[in-house]
Tab-separated table of C-alpha atoms in Angstrom:
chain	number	residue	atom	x	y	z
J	690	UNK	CA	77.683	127.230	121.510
J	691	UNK	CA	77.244	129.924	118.301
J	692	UNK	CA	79.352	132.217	118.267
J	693	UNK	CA	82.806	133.230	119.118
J	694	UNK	CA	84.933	131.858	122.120
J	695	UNK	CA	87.785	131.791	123.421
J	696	UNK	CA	90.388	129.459	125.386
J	697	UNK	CA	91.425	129.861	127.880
J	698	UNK	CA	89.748	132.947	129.577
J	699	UNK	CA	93.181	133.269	132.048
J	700	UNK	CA	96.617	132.343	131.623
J	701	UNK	CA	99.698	132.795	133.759
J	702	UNK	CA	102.593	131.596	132.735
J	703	UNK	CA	106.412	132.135	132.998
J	704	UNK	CA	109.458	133.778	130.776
J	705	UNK	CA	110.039	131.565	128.179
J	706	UNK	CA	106.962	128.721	127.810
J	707	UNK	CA	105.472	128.601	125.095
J	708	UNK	CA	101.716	129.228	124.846
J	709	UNK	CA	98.538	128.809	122.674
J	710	UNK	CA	95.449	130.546	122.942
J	711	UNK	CA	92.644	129.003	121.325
J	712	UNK	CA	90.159	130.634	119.508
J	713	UNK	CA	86.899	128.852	117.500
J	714	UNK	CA	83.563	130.564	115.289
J	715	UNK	CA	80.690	128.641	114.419
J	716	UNK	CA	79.609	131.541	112.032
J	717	UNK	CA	81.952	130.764	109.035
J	718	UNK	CA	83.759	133.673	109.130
J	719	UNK	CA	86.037	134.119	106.381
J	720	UNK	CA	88.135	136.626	107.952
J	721	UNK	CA	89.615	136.044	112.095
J	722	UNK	CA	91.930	138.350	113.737
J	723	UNK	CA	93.907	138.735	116.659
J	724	UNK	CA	94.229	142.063	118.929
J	725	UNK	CA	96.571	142.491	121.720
J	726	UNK	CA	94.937	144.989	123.972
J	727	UNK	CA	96.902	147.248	126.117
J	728	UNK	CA	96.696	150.380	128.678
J	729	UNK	CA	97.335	153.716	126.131
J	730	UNK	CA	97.249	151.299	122.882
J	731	UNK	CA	94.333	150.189	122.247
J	732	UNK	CA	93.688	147.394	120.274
J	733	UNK	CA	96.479	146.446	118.273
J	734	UNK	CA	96.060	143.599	115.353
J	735	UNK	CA	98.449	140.945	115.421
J	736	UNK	CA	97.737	138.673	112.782
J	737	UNK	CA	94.791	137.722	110.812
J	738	UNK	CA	93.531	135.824	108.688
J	739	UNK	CA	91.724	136.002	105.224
J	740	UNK	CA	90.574	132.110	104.626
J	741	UNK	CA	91.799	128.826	106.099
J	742	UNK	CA	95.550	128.525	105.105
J	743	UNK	CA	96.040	132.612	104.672
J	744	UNK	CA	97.576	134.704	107.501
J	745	UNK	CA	99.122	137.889	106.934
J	746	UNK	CA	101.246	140.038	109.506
J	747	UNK	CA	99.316	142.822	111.614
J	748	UNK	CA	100.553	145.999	113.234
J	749	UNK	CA	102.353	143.888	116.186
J	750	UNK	CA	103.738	140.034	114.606
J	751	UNK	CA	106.994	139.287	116.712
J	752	UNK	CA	107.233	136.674	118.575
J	753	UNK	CA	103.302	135.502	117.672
J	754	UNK	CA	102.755	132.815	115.457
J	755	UNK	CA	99.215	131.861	113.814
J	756	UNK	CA	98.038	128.944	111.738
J	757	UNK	CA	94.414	128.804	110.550
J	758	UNK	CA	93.766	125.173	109.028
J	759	UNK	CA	90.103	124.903	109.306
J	760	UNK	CA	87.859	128.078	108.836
J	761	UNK	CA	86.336	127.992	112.378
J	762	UNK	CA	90.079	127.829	114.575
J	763	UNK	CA	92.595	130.644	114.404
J	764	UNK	CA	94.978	129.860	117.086
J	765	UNK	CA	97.880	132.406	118.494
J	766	UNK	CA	100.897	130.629	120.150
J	767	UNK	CA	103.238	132.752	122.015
J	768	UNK	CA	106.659	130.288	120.852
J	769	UNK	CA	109.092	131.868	124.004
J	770	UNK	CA	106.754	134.221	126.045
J	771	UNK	CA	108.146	137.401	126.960
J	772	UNK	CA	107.117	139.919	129.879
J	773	UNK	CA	106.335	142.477	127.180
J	774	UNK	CA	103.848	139.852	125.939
J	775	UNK	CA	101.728	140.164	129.146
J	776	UNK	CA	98.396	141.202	128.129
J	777	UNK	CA	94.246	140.886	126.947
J	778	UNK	CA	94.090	138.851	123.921
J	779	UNK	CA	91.072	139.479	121.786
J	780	UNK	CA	90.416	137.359	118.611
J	781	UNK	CA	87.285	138.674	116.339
J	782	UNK	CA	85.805	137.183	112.854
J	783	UNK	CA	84.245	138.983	110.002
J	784	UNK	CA	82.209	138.099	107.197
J	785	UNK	CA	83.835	139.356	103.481
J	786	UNK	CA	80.161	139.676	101.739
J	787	UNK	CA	80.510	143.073	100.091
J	788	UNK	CA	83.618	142.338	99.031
J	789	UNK	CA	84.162	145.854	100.170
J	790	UNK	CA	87.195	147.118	102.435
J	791	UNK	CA	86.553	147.327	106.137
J	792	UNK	CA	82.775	146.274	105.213
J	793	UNK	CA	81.941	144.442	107.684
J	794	UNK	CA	81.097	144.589	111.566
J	795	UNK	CA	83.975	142.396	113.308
J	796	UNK	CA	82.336	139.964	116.207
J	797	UNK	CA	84.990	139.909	119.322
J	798	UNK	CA	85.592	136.673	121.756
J	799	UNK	CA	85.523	137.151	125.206
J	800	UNK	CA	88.951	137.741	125.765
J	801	UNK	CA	92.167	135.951	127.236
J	802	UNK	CA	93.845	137.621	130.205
J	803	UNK	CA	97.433	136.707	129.961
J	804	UNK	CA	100.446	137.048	132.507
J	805	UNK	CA	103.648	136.109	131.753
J	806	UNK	CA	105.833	136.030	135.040
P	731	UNK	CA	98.804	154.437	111.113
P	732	UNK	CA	96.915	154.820	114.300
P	733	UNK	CA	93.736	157.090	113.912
P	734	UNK	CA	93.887	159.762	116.677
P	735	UNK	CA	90.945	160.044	119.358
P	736	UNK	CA	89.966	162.570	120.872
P	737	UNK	CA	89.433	163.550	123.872
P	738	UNK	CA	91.165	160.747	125.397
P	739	UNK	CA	88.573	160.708	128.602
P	740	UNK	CA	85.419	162.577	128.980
P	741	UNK	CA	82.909	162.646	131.962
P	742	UNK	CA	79.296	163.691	131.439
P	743	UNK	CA	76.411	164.000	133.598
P	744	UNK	CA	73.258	161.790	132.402
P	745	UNK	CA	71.533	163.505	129.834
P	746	UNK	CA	74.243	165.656	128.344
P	747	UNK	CA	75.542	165.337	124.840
P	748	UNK	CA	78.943	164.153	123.630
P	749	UNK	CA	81.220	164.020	120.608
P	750	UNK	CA	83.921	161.612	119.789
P	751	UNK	CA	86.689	162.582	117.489
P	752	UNK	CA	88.782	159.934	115.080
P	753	UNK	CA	90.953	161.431	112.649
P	754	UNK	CA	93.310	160.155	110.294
P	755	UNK	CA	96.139	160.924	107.892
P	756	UNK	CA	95.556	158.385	105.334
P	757	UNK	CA	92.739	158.139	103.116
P	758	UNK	CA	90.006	155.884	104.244
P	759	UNK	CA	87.774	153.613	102.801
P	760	UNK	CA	85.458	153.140	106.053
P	761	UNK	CA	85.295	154.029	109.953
P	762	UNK	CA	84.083	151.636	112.448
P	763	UNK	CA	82.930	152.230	116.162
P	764	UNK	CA	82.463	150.356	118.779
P	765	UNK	CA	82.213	150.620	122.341
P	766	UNK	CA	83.527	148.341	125.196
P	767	UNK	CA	82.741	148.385	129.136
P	768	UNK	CA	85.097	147.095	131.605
P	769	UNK	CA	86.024	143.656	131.594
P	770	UNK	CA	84.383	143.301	128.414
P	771	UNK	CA	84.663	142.706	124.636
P	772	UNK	CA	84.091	145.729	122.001
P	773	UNK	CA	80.369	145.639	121.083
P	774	UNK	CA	80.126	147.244	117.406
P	775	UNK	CA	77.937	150.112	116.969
P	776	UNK	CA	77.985	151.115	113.624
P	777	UNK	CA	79.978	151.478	110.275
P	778	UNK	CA	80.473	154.036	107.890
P	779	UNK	CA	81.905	154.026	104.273
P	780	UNK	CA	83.406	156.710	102.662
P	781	UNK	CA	80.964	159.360	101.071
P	782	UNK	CA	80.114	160.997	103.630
P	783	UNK	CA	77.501	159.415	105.306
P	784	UNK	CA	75.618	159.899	108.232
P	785	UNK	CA	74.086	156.608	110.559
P	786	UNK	CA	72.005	156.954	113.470
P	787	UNK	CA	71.446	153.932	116.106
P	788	UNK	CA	69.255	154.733	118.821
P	789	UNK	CA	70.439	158.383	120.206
P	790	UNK	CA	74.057	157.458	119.324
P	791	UNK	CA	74.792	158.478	115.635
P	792	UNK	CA	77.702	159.411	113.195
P	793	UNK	CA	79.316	161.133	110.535
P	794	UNK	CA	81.943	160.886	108.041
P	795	UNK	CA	83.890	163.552	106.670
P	796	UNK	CA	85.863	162.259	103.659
P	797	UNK	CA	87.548	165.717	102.872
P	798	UNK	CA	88.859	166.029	106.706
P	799	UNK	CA	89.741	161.618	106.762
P	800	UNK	CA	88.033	162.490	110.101
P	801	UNK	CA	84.977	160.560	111.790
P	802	UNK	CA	82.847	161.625	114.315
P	803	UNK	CA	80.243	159.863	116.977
P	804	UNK	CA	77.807	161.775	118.652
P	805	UNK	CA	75.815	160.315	121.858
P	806	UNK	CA	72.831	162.648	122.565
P	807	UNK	CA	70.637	162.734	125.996
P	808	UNK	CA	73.320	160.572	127.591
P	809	UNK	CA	72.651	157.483	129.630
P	810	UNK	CA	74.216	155.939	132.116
P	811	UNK	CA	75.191	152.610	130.261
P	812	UNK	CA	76.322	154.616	127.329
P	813	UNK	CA	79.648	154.323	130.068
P	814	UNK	CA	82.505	152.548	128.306
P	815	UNK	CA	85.497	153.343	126.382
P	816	UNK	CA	84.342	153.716	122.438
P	817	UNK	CA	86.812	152.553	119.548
P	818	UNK	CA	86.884	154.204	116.325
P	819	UNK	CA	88.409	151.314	113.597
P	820	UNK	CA	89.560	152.474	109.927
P	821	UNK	CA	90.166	150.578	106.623
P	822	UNK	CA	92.238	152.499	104.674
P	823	UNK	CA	91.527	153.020	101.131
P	824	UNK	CA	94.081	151.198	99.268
P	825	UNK	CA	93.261	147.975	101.294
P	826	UNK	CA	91.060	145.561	99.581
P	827	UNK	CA	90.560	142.878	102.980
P	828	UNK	CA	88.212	143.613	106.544
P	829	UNK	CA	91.629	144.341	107.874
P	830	UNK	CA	91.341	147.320	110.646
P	831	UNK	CA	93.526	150.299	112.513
P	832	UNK	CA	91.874	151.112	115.968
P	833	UNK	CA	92.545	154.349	117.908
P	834	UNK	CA	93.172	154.392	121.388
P	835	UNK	CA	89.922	154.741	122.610
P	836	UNK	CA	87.931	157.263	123.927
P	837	UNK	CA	86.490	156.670	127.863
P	838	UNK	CA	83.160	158.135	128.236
P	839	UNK	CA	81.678	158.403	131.900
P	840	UNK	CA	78.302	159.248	132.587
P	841	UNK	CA	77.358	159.951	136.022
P	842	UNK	CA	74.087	160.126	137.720
């Protein structure tokens, strides 16, 4: 399927698990990102990255970890999930053509719906 | 820094006007907005890039005030699925990568 998706759409888990949400673009993004998004925050970047094998801290890092080694995957693992952690995950990809800051529109995934018991 | 919204909520009979505030204390490079109904992801609307331009995409259009850092969307002759909670994103000026600061949010209700 083109586009962006994401894996899975729901999650519950419990204190402590780790978890990985999965998220692939058939677009050839350069740039992916991960939002948390929470009631009275918004969406809040996590990590993101700028090319396969760069990831640079967002607003919100601790306790996330990213890897991005192909171009289309960007997965977030939660190492030791937390209450706090419970959430909607959105990951998005952008394109870098102007080589402009903040350019370019950012495509969003579906969301994952996280609950961590 | 988190761009402020405002008003946070905002209820509007169908066919009424409305204006969406994002301001910021840093200089920016660009403002993004995008709107997103329950359940849903954000949907972009439009971008704009410092110099003070103004975009228009169907009756929904907006402006840029470099001077004031502050953005503004305007939704004119309201519909009902113009319903959803809109996002202002910035890109601050001394950031050279797509990365992006939302606000948090704006909920927009148009009723019949």
């Amino acid at each position: 399927d083109a586009g962006i998706t994401q894996s899975p759409r729901y999650k519950i888990t419990e204190t402590g698990r780790q978890v990985t949400l999965m998220c692939h673009q058939t677009w050839s993004h350069s740039y992916m990102f991960w939002y948390r998004q929470d009631l009275g925050h918004g969406l809040r970047l996590i990590y993101y990255s700028a090319a396969a094998d760069i990831t640079d801290k967002g607003e919100v890092p601790d306790g996330y970890v990213v890897s991005r080694s192909k171009t289309e995957n960007f997965p977030l693992t939660l190492e030791s999930a937390t209450r706090s952690q419970t959430s909607v995950y959105f990951c998005a990809s952008s394109e870098f053509l102007r080589g402009l800051a903040g350019g370019n529109e950012q495509f969003f995934g579906p969301g994952t719906r996280l609950t961590v018991l | 820094q988190q761009p402020v919204q405002s008003p946070q909520a905002v209820i509007l009979r169908e066919g009424e006007d409305a204006v969406i505030n994002c301001s910021s204390s840093k200089a920016l490079y660009s403002v993004h907005w995008y709107r997103q109904k329950h359940g849903e992801a954000p949907v972009f609307l439009m971008i704009l890039l410092k110099g003070g331009e103004q975009k228009g995409h169907d009756k929904i259009s907006a402006s840029f005030n470099e001077k004031k850092q502050q953005s503004s969307l305007y939704l004119t002759a309201s519909q009902l699925s113009y319903s959803g909670t809109y996002f202002c994103g910035t890109s601050l000026a001394d950031f050279g990568n797509e990365k992006l600061t939302f606000g948090t949010g704006t909920r927009l209700t148009i009723i019949p």
